[in-house]
CSV table of C-alpha atoms and ligand atoms in Angstrom, one decimal:
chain,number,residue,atom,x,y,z
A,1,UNK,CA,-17.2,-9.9,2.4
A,2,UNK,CA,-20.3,-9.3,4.8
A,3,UNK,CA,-18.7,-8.2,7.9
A,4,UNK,CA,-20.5,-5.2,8.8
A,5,UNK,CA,-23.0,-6.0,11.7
A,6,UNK,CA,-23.2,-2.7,13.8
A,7,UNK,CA,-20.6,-0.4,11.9
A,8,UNK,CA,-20.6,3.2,11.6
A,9,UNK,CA,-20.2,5.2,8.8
A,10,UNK,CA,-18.9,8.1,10.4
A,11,UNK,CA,-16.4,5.7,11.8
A,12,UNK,CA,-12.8,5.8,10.3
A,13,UNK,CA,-10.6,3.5,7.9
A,14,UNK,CA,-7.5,2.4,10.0
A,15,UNK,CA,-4.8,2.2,6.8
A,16,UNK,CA,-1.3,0.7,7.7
A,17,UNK,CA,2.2,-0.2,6.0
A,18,UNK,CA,5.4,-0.7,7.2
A,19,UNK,CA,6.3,2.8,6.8
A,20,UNK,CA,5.7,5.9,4.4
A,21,UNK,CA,4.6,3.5,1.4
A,22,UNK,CA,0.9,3.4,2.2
A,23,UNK,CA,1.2,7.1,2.1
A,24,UNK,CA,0.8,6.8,-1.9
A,25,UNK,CA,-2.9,4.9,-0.7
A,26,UNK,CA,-3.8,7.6,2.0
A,27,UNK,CA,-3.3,10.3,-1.0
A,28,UNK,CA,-6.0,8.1,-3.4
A,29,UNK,CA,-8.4,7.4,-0.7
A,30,UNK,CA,-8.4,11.2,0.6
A,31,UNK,CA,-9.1,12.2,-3.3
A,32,UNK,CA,-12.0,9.3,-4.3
A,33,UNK,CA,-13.6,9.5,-0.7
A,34,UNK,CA,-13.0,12.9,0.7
A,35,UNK,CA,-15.3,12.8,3.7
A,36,UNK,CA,-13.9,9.8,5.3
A,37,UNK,CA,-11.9,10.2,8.8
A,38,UNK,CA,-8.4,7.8,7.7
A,39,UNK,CA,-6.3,6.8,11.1
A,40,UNK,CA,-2.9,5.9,9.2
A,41,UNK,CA,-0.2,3.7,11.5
A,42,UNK,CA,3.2,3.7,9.6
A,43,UNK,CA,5.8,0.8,11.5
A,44,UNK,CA,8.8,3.1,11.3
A,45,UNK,CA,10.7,1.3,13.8
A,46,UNK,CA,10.1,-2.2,12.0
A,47,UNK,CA,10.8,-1.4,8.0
A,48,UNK,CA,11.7,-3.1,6.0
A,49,UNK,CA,9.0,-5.1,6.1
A,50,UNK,CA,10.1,-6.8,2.3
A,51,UNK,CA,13.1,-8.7,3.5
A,52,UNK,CA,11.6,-10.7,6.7
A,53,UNK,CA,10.4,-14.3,7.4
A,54,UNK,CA,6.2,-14.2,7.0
A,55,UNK,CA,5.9,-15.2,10.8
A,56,UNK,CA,7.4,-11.9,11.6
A,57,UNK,CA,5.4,-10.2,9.1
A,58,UNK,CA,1.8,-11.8,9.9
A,59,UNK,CA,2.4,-10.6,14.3
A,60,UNK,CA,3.8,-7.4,13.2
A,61,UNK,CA,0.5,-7.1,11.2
A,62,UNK,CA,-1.7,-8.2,13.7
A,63,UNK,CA,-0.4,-6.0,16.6
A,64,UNK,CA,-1.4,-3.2,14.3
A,65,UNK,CA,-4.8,-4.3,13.3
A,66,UNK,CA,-5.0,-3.8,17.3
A,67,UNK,CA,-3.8,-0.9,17.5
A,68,UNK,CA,-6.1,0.4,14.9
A,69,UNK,CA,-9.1,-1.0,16.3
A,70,UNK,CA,-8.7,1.0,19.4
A,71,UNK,CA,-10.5,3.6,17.2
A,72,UNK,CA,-13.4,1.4,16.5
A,73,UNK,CA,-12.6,1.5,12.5
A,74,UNK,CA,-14.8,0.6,10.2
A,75,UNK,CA,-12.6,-1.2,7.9
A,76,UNK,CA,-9.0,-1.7,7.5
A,77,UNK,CA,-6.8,-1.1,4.0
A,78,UNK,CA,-3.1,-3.5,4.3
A,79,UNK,CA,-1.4,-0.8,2.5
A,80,UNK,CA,1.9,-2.7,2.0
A,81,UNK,CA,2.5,-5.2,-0.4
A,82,UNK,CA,4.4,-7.5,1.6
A,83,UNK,CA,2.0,-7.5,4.4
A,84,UNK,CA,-1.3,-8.2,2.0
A,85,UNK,CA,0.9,-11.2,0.2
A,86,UNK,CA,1.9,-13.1,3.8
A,87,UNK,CA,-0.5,-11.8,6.5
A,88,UNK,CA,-4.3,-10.9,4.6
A,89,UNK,CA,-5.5,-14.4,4.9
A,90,UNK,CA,-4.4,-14.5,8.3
A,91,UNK,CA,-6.0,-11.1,9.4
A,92,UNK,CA,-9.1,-11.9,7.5
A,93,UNK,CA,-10.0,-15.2,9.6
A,94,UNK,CA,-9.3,-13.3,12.6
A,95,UNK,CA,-11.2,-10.2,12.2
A,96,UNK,CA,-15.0,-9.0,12.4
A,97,UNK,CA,-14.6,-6.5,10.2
A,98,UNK,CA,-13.7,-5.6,6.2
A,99,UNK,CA,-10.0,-5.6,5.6
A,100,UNK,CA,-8.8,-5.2,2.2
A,101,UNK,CA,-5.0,-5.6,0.6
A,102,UNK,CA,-3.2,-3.8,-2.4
A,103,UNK,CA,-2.5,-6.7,-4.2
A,104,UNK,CA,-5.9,-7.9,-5.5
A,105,UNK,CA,-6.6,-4.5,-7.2
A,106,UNK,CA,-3.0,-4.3,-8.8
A,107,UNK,CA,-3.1,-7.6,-10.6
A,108,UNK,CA,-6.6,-6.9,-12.0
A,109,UNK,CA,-5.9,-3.6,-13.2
A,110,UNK,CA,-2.5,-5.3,-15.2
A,111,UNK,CA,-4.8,-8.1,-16.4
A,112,UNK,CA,-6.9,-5.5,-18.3
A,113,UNK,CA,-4.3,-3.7,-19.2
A,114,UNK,CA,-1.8,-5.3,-21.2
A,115,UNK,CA,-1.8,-6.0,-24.5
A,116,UNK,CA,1.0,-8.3,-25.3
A,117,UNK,CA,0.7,-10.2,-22.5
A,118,UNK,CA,3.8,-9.5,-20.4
A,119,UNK,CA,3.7,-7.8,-17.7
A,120,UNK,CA,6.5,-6.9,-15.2
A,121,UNK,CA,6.1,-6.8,-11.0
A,122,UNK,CA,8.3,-5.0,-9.0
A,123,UNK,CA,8.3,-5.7,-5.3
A,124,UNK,CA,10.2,-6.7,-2.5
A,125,UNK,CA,11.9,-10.2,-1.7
A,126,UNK,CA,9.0,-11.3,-0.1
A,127,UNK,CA,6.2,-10.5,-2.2
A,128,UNK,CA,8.1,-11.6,-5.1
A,129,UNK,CA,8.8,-15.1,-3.3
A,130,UNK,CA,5.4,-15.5,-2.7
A,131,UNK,CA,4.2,-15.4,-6.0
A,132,UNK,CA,0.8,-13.7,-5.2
A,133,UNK,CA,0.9,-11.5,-8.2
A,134,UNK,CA,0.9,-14.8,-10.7
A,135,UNK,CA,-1.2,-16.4,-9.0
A,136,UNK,CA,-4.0,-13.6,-8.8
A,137,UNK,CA,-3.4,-12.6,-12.4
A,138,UNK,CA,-3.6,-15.9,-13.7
A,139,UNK,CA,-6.8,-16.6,-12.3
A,140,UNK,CA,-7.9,-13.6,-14.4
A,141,UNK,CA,-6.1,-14.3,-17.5
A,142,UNK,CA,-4.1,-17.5,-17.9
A,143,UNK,CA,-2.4,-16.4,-21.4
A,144,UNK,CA,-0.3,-13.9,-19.6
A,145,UNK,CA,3.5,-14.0,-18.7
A,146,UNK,CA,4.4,-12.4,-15.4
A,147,UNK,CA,7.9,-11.4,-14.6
A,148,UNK,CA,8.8,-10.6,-11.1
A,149,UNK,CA,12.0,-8.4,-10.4
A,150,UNK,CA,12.8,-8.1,-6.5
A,151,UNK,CA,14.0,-4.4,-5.6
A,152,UNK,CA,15.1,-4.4,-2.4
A,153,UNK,CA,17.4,-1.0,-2.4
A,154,UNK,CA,14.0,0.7,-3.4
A,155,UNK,CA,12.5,0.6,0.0
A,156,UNK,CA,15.4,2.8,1.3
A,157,UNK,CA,16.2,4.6,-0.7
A,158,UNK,CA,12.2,6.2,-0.8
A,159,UNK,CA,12.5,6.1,3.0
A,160,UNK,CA,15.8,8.1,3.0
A,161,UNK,CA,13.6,10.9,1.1
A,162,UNK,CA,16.6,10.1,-2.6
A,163,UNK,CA,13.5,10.5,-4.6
A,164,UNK,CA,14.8,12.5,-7.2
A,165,UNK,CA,18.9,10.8,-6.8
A,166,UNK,CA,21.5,9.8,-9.8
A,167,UNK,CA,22.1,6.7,-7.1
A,168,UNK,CA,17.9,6.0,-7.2
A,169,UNK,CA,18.7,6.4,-11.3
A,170,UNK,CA,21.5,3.9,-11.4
A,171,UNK,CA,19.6,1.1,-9.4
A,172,UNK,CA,16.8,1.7,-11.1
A,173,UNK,CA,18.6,0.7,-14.5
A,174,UNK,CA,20.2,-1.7,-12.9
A,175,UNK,CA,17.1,-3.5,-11.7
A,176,UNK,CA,14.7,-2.8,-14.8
A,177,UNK,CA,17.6,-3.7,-17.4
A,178,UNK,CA,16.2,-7.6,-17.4
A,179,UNK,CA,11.9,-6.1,-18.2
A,180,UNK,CA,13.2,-3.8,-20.6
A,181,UNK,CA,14.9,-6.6,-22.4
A,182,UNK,CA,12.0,-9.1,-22.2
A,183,UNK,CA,9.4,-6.3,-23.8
A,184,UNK,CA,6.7,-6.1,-21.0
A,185,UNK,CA,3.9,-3.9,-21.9
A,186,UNK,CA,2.9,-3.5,-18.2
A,187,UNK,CA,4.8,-2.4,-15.1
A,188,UNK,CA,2.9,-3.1,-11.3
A,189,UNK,CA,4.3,-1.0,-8.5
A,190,UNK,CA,4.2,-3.8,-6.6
A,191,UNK,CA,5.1,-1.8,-3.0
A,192,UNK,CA,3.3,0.9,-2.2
A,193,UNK,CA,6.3,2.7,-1.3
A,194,UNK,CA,7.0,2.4,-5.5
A,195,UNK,CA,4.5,4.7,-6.5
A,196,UNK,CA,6.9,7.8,-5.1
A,197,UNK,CA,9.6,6.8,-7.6
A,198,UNK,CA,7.3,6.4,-10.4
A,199,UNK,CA,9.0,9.5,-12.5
A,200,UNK,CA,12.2,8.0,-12.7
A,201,UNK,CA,10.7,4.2,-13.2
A,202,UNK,CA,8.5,5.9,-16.0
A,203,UNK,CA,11.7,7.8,-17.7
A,204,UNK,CA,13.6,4.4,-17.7
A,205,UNK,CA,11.0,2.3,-19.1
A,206,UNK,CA,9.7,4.5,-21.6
A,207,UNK,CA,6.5,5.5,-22.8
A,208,UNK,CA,5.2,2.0,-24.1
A,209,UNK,CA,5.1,0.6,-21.3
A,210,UNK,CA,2.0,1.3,-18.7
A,211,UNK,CA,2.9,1.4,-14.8
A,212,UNK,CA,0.1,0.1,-12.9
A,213,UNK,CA,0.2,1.8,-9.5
A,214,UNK,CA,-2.0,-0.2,-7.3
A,215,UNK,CA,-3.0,2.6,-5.0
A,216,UNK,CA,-5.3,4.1,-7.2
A,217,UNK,CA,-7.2,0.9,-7.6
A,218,UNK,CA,-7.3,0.0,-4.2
A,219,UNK,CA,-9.0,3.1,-3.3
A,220,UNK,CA,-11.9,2.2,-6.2
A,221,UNK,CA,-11.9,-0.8,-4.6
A,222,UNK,CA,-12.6,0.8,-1.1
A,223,UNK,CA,-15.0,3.1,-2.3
A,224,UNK,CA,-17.4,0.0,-3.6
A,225,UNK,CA,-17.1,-2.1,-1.0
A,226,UNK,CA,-18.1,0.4,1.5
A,227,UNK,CA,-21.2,1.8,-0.8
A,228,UNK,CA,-21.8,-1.7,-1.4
A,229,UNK,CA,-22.0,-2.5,2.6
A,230,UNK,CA,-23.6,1.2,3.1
A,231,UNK,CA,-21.0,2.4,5.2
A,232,UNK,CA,-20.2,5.5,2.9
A,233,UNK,CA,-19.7,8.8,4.8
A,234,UNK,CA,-22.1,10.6,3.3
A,235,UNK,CA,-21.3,13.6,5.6
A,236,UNK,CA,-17.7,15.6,5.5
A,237,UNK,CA,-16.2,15.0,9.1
A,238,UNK,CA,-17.5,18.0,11.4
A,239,UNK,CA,-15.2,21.2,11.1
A,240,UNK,CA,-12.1,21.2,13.6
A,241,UNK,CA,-12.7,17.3,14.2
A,242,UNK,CA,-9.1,15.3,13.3
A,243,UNK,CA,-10.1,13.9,10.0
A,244,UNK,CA,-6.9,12.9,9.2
A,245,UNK,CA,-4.3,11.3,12.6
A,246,UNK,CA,-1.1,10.1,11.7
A,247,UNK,CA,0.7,7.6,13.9
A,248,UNK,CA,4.0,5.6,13.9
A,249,UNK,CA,6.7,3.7,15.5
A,250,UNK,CA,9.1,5.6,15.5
A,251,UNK,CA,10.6,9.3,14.2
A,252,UNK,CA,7.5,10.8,13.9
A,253,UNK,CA,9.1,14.4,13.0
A,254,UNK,CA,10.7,12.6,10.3
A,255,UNK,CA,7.7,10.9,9.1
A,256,UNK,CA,6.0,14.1,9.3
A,257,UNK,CA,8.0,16.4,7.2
A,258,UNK,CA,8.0,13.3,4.6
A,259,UNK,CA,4.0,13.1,4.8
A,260,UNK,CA,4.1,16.7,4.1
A,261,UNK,CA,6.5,16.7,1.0
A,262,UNK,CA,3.9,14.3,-0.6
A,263,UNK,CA,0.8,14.8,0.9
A,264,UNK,CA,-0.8,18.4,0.1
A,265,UNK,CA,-3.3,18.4,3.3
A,266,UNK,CA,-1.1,19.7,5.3
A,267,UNK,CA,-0.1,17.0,8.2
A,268,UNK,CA,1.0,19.0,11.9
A,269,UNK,CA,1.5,16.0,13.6
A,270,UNK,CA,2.2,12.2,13.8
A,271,UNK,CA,2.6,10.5,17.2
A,272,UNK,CA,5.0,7.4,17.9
A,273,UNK,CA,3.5,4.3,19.9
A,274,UNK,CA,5.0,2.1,21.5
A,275,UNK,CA,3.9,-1.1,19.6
A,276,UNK,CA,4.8,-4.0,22.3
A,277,UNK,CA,1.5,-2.7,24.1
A,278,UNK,CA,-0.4,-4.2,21.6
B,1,LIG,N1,5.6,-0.7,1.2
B,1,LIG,C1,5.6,-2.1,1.5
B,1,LIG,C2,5.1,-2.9,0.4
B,1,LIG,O1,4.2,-2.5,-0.3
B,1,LIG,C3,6.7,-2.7,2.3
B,1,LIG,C4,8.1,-2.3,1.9
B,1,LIG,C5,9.0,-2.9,3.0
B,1,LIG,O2,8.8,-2.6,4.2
B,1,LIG,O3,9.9,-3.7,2.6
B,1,LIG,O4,5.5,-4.0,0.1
């Protein structure tokens, strides 16, 4: 990917998901590459995100890349699942700049990690329709079994802040009864909003099997492609500048407070946009 005629790197990353998810990717990227500026656009007003047509998905998607490029970013991380497995091809034709999805760097990391060859994906409707996990793991292993497990109460239930719940327990059991019983060895948190459940997805499972959580790879991934294409901040962010803005389409109080339960920095402030302007 050699898109970076003219880019700065003391630009920032735009980062995007349908909501808090991509939160669990801000967190990864702020550890591994601490001096980059992130401009984070969470579509509040729109999730889910898991349960509509790809159409809807792919212009949703694109009036965000606009959005974000408004801040002249330097690259762009799809930091939903759903949005990487129907709209990254799309974005990618239509864009000058790097843009890279979750969903690459999940189904490596399972590849390598498995050992009897079954792994487990847990997503939403739509990236389990689509199939994009198989089909990227395969092409890296093709002695593997993938079984994909749609878990569509997740995505609320994380958004609604039941983190910690008996009724996030229960579904959980009830969705991961069929994996347990097949004897995967690997788990992908196949939606980034996942990751914030992982505790009680880990408890269930039990300690033999490995949860992949994407996030963590997709920031490796970040970090080489942008040394690879020199556009590594080299420099932390000058003191008092905004390193980190926060911005959605709705409830941004909520959003905030949520941020702030997961993210240590400290978020003051989010502001809502009116997404039909772009
Ligand atoms: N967090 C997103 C994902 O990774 C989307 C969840 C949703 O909006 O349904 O798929």
């Amino acid at each position: 990917m050699e898109k970076n005629s003219g880019l700065l790197k003391s630009a920032p990353i735009g980062v995007f998901d349908s909501g808090v998810g991509g939160l669990t990717v801000v967190r990864e990227i702020m550890r591994q590459i601490p001096n980059e500026r992130i401009i984070y656009f969470g579509d509040t007003a729109r999730v889910p995100y898991g349960s509509k047509s790809k159409e809807t998905v792919i212009r949703y998607s694109e009036q965000i890349v606009r959005f974000l490029q408004t801040f002249q970013v330097k690259t762009i991380v799809v930091a939903c699942n759903t949005a990487s497995a129907y709209a990254l091809d799309t974005l990618e034709k239509n864009i000058e700049i790097p843009i890279i999805g979750v969903v690459k760097p999940g189904a490596k990391a399972a590849a390598e990690v498995t050992r009897n060859g079954k792994i487990g994906v847990i997503a939403t409707e739509a990236t389990i329709g689509s199939q994009i996990y198989t089909e990227y793991i395969k092409e890296l292993n093709r002695d593997v079994t993938i079984y994909g497990k749609a878990c569509p109460l997740f995505v609320p239930l994380v958004e609604e802040g039941l983190l910690q719940d008996p009724v996030t327990d229960e579904i959980a059991r009830r969705y991961l009864a069929e994996l347990i019983d097949i004897d995967i060895d690997t788990l992908i948190l196949g939606c980034t909003h996942y990751p914030l459940i992982r505790s009680t997805l880990g408890r269930i499972m039990g300690e033999k099997v490995t949860l992949v959580n994407p996030a963590y790879e997709t920031a490796l991934e970040l970090k080489e492609m942008l040394r690879a294409q020199e556009l590594l901040n080299d420099e932390p962010p000058a003191l008092g500048s905004n390193q980190y803005q926060f911005f959605v389409s709705d409830k941004a109080e909520k959003f905030v407070r949520f941020a702030n339960s997961i993210i240590k920095y400290g978020i003051l402030s989010a502001k809502a946009i009116n997404m039909e302007e772009y």
